[in-house]
C-alpha positions as a Python dict, from the first residue, in 0.01 Angstrom:
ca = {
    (1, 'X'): (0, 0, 0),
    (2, 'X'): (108, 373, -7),
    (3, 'X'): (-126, 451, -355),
    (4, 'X'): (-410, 263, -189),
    (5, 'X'): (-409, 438, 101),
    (6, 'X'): (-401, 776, -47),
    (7, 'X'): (-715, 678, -277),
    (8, 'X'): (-951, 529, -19),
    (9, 'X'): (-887, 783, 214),
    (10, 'X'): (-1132, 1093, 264),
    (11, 'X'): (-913, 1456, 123),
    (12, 'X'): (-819, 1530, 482),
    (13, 'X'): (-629, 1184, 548),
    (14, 'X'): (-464, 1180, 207),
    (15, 'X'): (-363, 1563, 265),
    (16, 'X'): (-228, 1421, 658),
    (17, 'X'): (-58, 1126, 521),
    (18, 'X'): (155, 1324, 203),
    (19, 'X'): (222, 1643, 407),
    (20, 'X'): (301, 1493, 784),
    (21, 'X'): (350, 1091, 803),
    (22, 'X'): (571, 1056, 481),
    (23, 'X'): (763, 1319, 652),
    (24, 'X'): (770, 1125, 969),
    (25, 'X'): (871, 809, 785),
    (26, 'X'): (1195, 999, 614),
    (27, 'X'): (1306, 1173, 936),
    (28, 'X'): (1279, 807, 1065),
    (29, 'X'): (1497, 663, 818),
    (30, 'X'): (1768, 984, 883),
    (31, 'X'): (1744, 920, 1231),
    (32, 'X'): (1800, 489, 1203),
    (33, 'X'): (1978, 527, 827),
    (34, 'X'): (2338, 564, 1018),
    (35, 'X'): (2318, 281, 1299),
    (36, 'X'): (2062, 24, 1163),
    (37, 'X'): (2217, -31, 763),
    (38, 'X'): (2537, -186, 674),
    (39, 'X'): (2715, -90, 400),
    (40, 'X'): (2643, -348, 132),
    (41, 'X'): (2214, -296, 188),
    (42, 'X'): (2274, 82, 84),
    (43, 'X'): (2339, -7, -285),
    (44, 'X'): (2057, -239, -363),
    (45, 'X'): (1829, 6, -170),
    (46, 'X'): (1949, 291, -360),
    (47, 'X'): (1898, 134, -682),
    (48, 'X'): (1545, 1, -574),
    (49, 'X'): (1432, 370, -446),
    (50, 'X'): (1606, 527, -780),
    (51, 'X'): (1430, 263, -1024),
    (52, 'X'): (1131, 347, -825),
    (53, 'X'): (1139, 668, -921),
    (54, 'X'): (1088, 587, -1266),
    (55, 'X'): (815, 311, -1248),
    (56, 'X'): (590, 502, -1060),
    (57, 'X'): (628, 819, -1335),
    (58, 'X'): (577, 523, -1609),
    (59, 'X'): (251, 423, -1390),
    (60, 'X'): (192, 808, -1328),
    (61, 'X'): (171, 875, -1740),
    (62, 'X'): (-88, 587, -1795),
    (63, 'X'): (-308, 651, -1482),
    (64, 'X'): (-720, 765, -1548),
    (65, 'X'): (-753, 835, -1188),
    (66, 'X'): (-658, 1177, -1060),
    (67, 'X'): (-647, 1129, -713),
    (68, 'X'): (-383, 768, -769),
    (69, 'X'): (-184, 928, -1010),
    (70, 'X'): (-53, 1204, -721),
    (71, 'X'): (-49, 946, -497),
    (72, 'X'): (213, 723, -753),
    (73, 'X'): (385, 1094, -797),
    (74, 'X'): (395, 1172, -444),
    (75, 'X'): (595, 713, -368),
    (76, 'X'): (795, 864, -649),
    (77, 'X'): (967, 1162, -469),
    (78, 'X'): (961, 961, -201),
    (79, 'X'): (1210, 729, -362),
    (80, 'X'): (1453, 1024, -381),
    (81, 'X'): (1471, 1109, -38),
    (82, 'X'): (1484, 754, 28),
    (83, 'X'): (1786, 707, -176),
    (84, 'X'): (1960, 1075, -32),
    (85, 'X'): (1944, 948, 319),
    (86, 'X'): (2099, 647, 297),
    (87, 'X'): (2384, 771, 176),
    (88, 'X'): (2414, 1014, 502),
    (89, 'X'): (2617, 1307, 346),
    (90, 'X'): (2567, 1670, 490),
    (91, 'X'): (2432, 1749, 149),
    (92, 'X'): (2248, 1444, 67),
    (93, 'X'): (2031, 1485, 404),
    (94, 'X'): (1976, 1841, 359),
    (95, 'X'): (1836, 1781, 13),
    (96, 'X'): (1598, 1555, 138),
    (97, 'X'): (1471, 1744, 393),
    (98, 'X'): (1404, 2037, 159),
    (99, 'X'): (1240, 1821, -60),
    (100, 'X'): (1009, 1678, 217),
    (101, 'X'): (924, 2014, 260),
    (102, 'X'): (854, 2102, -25),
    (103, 'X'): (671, 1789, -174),
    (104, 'X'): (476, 1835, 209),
    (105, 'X'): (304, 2147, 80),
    (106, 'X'): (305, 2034, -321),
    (107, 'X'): (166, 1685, -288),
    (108, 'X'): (-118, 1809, -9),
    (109, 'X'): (-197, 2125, -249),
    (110, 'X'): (-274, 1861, -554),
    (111, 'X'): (-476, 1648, -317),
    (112, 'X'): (-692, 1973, -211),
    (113, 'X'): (-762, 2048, -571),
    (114, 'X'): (-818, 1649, -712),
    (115, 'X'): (-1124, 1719, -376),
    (116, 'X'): (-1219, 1977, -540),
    (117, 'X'): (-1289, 1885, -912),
    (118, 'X'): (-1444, 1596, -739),
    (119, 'X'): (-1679, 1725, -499),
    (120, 'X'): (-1779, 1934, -838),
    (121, 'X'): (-1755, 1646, -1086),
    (122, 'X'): (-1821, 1352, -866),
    (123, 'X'): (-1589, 1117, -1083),
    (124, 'X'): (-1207, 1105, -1027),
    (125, 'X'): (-1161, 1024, -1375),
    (126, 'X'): (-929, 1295, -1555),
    (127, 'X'): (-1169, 1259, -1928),
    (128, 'X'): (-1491, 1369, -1730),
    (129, 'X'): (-1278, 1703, -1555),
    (130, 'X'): (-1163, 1857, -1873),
    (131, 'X'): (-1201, 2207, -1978),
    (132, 'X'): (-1235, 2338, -1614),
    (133, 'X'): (-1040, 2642, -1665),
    (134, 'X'): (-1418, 2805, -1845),
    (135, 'X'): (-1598, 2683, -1517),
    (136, 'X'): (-1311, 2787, -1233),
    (137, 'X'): (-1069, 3018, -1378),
    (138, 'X'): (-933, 3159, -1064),
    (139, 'X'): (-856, 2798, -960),
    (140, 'X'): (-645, 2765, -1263),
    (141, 'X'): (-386, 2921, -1157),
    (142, 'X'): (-325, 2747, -869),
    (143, 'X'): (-327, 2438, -1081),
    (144, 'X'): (-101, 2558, -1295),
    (145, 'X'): (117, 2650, -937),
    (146, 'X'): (86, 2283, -791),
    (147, 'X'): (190, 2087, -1123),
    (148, 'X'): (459, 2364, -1187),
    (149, 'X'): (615, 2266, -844),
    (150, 'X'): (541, 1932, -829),
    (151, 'X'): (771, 1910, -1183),
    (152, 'X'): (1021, 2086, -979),
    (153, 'X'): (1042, 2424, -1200),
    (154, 'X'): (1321, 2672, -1131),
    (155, 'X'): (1341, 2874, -884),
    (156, 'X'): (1139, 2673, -613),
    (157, 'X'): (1222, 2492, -336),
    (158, 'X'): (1138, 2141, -542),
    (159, 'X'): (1467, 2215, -785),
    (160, 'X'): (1674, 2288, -504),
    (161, 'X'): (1584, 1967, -325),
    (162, 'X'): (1638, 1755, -637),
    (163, 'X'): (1918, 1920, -760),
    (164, 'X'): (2123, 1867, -438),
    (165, 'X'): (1998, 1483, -417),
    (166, 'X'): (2091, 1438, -845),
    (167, 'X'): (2402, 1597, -733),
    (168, 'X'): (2449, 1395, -434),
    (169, 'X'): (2383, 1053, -644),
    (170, 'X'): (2602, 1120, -895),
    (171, 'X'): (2881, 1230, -675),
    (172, 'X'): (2819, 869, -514),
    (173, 'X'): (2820, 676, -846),
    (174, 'X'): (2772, 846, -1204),
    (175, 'X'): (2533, 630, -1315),
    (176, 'X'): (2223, 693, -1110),
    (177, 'X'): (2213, 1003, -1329),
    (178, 'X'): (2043, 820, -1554),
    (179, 'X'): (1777, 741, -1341),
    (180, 'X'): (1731, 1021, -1184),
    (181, 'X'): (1742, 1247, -1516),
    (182, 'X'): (1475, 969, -1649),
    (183, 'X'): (1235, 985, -1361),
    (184, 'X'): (1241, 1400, -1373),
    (185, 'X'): (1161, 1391, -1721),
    (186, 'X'): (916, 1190, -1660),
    (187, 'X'): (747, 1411, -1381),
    (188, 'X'): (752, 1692, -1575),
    (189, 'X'): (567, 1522, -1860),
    (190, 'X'): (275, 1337, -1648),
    (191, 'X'): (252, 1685, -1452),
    (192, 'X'): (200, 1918, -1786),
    (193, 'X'): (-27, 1629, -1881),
    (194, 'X'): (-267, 1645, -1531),
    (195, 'X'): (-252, 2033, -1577),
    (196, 'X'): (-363, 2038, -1966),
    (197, 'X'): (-616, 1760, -1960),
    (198, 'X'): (-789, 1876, -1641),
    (199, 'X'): (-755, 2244, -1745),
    (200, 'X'): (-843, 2260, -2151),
    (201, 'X'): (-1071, 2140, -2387),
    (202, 'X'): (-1466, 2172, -2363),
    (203, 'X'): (-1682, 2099, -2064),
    (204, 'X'): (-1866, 1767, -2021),
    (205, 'X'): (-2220, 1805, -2016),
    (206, 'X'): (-2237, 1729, -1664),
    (207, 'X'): (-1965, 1949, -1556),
    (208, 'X'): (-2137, 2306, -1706),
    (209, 'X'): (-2362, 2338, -1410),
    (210, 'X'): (-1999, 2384, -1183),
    (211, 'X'): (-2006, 2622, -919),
    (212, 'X'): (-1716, 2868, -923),
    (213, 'X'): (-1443, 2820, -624),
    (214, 'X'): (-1568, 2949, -253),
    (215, 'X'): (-1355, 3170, -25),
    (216, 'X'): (-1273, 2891, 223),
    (217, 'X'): (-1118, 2726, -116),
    (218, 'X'): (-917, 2979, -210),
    (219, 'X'): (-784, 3045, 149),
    (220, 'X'): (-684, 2641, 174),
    (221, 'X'): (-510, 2698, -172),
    (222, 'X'): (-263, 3028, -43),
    (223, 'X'): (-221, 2895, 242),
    (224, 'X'): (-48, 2613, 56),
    (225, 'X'): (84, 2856, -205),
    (226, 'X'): (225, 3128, 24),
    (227, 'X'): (471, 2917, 218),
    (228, 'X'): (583, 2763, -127),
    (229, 'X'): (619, 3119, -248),
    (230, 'X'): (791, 3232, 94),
    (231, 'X'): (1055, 2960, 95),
    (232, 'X'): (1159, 2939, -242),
    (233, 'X'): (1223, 3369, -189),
    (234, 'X'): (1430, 3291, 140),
    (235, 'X'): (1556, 2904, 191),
    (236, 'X'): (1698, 2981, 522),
    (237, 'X'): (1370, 2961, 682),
    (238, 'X'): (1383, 2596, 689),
    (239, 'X'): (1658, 2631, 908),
}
């Protein structure tokens, strides 16, 4: 239900629902993950969040729609806190809370800027947004930002988070390394894909009358940017 939610909903309840309730949701699961699951759930929930991971990249890579392919990306990071809090390690649950963090700020960022080629474009589909680097080439940049994070690109916050969940999984059993190697490969191919299709090639003929990005745009976009920027300097401010 989690895609279709995030695709019916106006920009401001998709941008509510990836940055605050998911987060709500995974806090909930730390808080009941201890008490409220035996031992023998964990592993078939693990390995249901972890395959997860990789069906909804599969889905992600043959998605036309911009706005449900981040909402497929955002179930699939999602399935790796999911799998880090059940095992309830120091480092397991502090991996997933940097990642909610971080995908917070990522996943609502992407949703801001799929409103915006669509407010322009009036079509979600990714073949009618191409070459909009000519028509908004400030907001390119912050494009290329959002898909660099959301593939989790050294040194921000993202790696951290998945690196100490990977690490965490592994540690736990060997093999859900290659899941979770699968699924980030995966990510980082659909989100150079989103980037380069929306980004390059020639304007439509209905996209050449675009209007350049206003001020209140930009400010929405560093305000997502800046704490990104801010916490990937200095990770002790999540703490």
């Amino acid at each position: 239900w989690l895609p279709k939610a995030h695709v019916e909903a106006p920009i401001a309840g998709s941008m509510v629902l990836a940055a605050v309730l998911l987060k709500l949701g995974g806090y909930g699961i730390i808080r009941m993950a201890p008490t409220n699951i035996s031992t023998t759930l964990i592993y078939p929930m693990i390995a249901m969040a972890t395959w997860g991971v990789i069906m909804t990249g599969l889905t992600c890579l043959r998605k036309t729609d911009l706005k449900a392919l981040i909402a497929y990306s955002s179930v699939g990071h999602m399935g790796l806190v999911a799998s880090a809090t059940l095992i309830q390690t120091p480092w397991s649950t502090s991996g997933a809370v940097i990642l909610m963090i971080a995908h917070g700020l990522t996943s609502s960022m992407l949703f801001c800027l799929a409103n915006m080629l669509y407010e322009r474009t009036n079509t979600r589909m990714l073949i009618a947004m191409r070459g909009m680097h000519k028509a908004m080439p400030l907001m390119t940049s912050y494009w290329l930002i959002a898909s660099l994070t959301n593939l989790a690109l050294p040194p921000t916050i993202n790696l951290i988070g998945e690196i100490q969940i990977m690490t965490t999984l592994f540690n736990w059993s060997p093999l859900t390394i290659m899941m979770t190697a699968t699924g980030a490969t995966i990510t980082a191919i659909y989100s150079l894909q989103m980037f380069m299709t929306t980004q390059q090639g020639h304007l439509t003929k209905d996209s050449k009358e675009t209007y350049p990005a206003q001020t209140r745009e930009l400010l929405i976009m560093l305000l997502h940017a800046l704490p990104i920027l801010l916490l990937t300097l200095n990770l002790e401010l999540i703490y």
